[in-house]
Coordinates of C-alpha atoms in Angstrom, one line a residue:
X7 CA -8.8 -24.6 -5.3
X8 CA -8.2 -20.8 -4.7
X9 CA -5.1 -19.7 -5.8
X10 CA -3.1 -17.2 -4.3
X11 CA -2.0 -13.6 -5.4
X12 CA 1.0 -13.8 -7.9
X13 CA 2.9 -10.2 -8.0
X14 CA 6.0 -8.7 -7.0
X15 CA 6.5 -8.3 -3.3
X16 CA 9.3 -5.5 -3.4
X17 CA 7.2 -2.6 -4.7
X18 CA 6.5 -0.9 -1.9
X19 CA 8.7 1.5 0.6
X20 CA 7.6 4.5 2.7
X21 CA 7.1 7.8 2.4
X22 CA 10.0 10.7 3.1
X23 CA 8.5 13.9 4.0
X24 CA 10.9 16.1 3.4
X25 CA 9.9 18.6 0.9
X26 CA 8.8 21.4 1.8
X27 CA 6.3 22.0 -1.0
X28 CA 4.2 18.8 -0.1
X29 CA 1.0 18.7 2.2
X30 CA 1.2 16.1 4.6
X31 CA -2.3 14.3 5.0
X32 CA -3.0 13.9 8.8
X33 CA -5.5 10.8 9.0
X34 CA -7.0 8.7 6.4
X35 CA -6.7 5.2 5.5
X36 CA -5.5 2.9 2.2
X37 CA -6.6 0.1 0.8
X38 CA -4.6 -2.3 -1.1
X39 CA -6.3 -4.1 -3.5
X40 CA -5.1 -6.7 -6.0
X41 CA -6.6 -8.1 -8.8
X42 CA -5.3 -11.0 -10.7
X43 CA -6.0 -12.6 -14.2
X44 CA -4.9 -16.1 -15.2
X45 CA -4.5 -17.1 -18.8
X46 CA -5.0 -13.1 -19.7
X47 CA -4.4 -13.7 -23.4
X48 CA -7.4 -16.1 -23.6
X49 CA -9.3 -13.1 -22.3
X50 CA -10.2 -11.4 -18.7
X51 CA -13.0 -14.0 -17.3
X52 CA -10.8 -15.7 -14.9
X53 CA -10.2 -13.1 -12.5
X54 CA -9.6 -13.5 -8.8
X55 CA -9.9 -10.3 -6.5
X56 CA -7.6 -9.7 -3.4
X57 CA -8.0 -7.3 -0.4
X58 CA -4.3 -7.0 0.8
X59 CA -4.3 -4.4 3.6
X60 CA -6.2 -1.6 4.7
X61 CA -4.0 0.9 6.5
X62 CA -5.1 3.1 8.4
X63 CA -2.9 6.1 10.3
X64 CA -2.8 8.9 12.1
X65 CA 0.0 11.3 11.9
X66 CA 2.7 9.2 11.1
X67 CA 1.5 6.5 12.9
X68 CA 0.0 3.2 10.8
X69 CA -2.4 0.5 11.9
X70 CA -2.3 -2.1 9.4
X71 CA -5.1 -4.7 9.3
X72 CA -4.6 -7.8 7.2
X73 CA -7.6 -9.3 6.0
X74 CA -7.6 -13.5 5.1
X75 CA -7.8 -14.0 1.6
X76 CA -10.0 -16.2 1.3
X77 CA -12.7 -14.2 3.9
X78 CA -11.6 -10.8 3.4
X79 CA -14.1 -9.6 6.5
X80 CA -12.0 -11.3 8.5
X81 CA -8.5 -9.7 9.7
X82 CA -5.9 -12.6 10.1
X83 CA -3.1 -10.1 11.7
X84 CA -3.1 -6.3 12.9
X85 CA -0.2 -4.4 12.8
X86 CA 1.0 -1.3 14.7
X87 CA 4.0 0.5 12.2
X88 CA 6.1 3.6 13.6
X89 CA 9.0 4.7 11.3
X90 CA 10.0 1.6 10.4
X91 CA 9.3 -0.2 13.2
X92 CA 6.3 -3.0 13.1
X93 CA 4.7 -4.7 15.7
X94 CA 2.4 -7.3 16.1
X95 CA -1.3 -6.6 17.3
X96 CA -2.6 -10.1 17.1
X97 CA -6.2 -9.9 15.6
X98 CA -8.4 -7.9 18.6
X99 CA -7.9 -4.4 18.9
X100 CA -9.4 -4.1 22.5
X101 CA -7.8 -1.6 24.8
X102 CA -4.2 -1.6 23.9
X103 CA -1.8 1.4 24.4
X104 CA 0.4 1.8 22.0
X105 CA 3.5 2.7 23.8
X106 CA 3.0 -0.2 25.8
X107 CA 3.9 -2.2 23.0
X108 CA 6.7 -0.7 21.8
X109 CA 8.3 -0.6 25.0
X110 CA 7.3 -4.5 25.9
X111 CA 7.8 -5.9 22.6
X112 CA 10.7 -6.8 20.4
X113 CA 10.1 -4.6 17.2
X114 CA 10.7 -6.4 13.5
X115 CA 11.6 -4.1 10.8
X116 CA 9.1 -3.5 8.5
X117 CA 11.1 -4.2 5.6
X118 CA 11.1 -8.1 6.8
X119 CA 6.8 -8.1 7.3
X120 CA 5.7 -10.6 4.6
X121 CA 2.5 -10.0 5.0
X122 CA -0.1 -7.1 3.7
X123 CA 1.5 -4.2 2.4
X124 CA 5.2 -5.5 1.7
X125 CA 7.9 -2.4 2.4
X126 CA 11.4 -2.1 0.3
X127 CA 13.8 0.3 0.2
X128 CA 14.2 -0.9 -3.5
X129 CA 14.3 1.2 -7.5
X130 CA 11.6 -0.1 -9.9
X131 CA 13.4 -2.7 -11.9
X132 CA 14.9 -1.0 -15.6
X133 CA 13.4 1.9 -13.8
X134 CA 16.5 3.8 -16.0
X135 CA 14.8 2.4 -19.2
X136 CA 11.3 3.4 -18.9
X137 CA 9.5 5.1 -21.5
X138 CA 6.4 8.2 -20.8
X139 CA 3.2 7.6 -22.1
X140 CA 0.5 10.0 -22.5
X141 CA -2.2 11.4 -19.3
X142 CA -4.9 9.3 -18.9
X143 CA -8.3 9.4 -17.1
X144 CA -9.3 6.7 -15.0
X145 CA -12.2 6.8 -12.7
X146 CA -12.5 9.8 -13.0
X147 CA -9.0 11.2 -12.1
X148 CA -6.2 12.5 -14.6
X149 CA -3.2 10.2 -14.2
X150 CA 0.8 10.4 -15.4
X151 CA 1.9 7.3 -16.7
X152 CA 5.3 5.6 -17.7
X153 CA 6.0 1.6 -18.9
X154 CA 8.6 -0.7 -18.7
X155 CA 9.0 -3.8 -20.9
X156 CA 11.6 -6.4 -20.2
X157 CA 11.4 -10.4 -22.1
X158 CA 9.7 -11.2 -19.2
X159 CA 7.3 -8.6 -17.9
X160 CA 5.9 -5.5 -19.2
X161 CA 4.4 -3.5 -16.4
X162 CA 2.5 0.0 -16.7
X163 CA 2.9 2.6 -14.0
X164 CA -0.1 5.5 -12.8
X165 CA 1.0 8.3 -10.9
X166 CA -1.7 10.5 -9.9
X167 CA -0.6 14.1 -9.5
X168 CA -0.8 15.6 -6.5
X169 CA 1.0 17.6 -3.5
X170 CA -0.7 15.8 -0.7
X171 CA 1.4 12.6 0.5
X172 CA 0.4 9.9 2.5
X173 CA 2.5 8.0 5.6
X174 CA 3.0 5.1 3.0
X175 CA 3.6 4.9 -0.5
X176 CA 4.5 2.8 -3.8
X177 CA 8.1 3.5 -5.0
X178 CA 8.6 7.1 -3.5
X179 CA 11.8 8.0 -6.0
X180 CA 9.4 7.5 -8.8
X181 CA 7.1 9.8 -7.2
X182 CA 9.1 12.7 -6.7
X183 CA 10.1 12.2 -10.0
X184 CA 6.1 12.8 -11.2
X185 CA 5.2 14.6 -8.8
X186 CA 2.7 12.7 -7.7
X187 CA 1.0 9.7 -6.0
X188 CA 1.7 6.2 -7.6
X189 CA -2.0 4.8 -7.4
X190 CA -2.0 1.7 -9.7
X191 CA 0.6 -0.8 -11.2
X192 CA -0.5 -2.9 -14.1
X193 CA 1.5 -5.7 -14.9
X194 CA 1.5 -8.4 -17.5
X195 CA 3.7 -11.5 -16.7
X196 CA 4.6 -12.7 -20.5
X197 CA 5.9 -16.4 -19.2
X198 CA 2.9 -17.5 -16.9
X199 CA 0.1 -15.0 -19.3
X200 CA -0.7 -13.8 -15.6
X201 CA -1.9 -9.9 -15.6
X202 CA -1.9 -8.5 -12.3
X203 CA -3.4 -4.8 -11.7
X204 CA -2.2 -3.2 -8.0
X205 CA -4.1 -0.3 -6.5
X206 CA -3.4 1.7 -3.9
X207 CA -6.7 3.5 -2.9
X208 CA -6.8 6.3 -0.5
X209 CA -10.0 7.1 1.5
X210 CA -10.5 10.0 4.4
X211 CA -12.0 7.4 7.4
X212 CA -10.6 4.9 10.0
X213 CA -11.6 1.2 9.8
X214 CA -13.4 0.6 13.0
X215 CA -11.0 -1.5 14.9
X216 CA -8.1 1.1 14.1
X217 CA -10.6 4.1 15.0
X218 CA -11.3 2.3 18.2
X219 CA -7.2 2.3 18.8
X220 CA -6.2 5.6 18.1
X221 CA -9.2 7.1 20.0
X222 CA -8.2 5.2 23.2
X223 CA -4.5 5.8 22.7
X224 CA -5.6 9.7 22.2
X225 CA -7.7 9.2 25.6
X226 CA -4.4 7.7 27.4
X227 CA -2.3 10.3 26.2
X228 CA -4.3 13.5 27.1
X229 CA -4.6 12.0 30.7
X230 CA -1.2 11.7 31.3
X231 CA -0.4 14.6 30.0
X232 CA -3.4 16.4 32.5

């Protein structure tokens, strides 16, 4: 029997891009992966992987596709996010213009989507008692990092430095804090000896399906405007 992800849901909020010292990426994508290991103090061998979201966006437009966890090739739910607006896509991208949607359907606010990458407006927990650790290089890339230890959790924060932001991000006061782009959380559940490591990886290309959405749109909107 697969089990299912266990993490904290309200890590997540989006981006402000309001200082004038950051770059503002135009298109890209993230991937949201989880990884998950039960009885961690017995050692790392049962590990389950997770493919939350991938993200995709242009401008300050996001396409989020969903992927089931259990067949991670296939998307269970696509999401079109503006502001913070979401609407639902269904799971075929086809022809569908964007503005269509938003004018024809009742928008949810993304802090309510459950689902894929989960949006709060929420502080890190004891974020006030957190303690700096040394720089660190992982994968190849020179990382801040600061931990928190409650009785219950101790958790283990990686903020990559760096001036360009991204249309979404993990805990965005704890970035301008750094500096930087919160990559990876790391967190050890002391109770249920669950360690679960969150990472938020960027890349430079569409998914097809979004590609093939934000082309057309781009297509619609240039002939109107002609």
């Amino acid at each position: 029997m697969k089990r299912k992800p266990i993490f904290s849901c309200s890590i997540l909020g989006l981006a402000l891009l309001s200082c004038h010292k950051e770059i503002k990426s135009e298109k890209g994508g993230i991937d949201m992966i989880s990884n998950v290991y039960f009885d961690a103090s017995k050692g790392l061998d049962r590990m389950q992987n997770f493919h939350l979201s991938k993200m995709n966006y242009s401008g300050d437009t996001l396409i989020e596709l969903v992927p089931d966890l259990t067949f991670p090739e296939i998307n269970k739910e696509m999401y079109y996010i503006k502001d913070s607006l979401c609407y639902s896509l269904g799971t075929e991208s086809g022809n569908i213009i964007l503005s269509d949607v938003s004018d024809k359907q009742k928008a949810s606010l993304v802090w309510n989507k459950k689902e894929g990458a989960i949006f709060s407006k929420e502080e890190i927990p004891n974020y006030k008692n957190r303690r700096n650790l040394s720089d660190t290089l992982l994968f190849n890339k020179k990382y801040k990092r600061f931990e928190i230890n409650s009785p219950w959790t101790y958790t283990r924060f990686y903020i990559y430095p760096t001036d360009t932001i991204l249309p979404y991000s993990i805990y965005k006061h704890a970035e301008h804090d750094y500096n930087g782009r919160l990559e990876r959380i790391d967190s050890y559940n002391k109770k249920s000896d669950v360690f679960v490591s969150l990472q938020l990886l960027p890349r430079k290309n569409w998914d097809d399906s979004a590609k093939e959405l934000f082309e057309f749109n781009h297509f619609i909107k240039n002939r109107k405007s002609k």
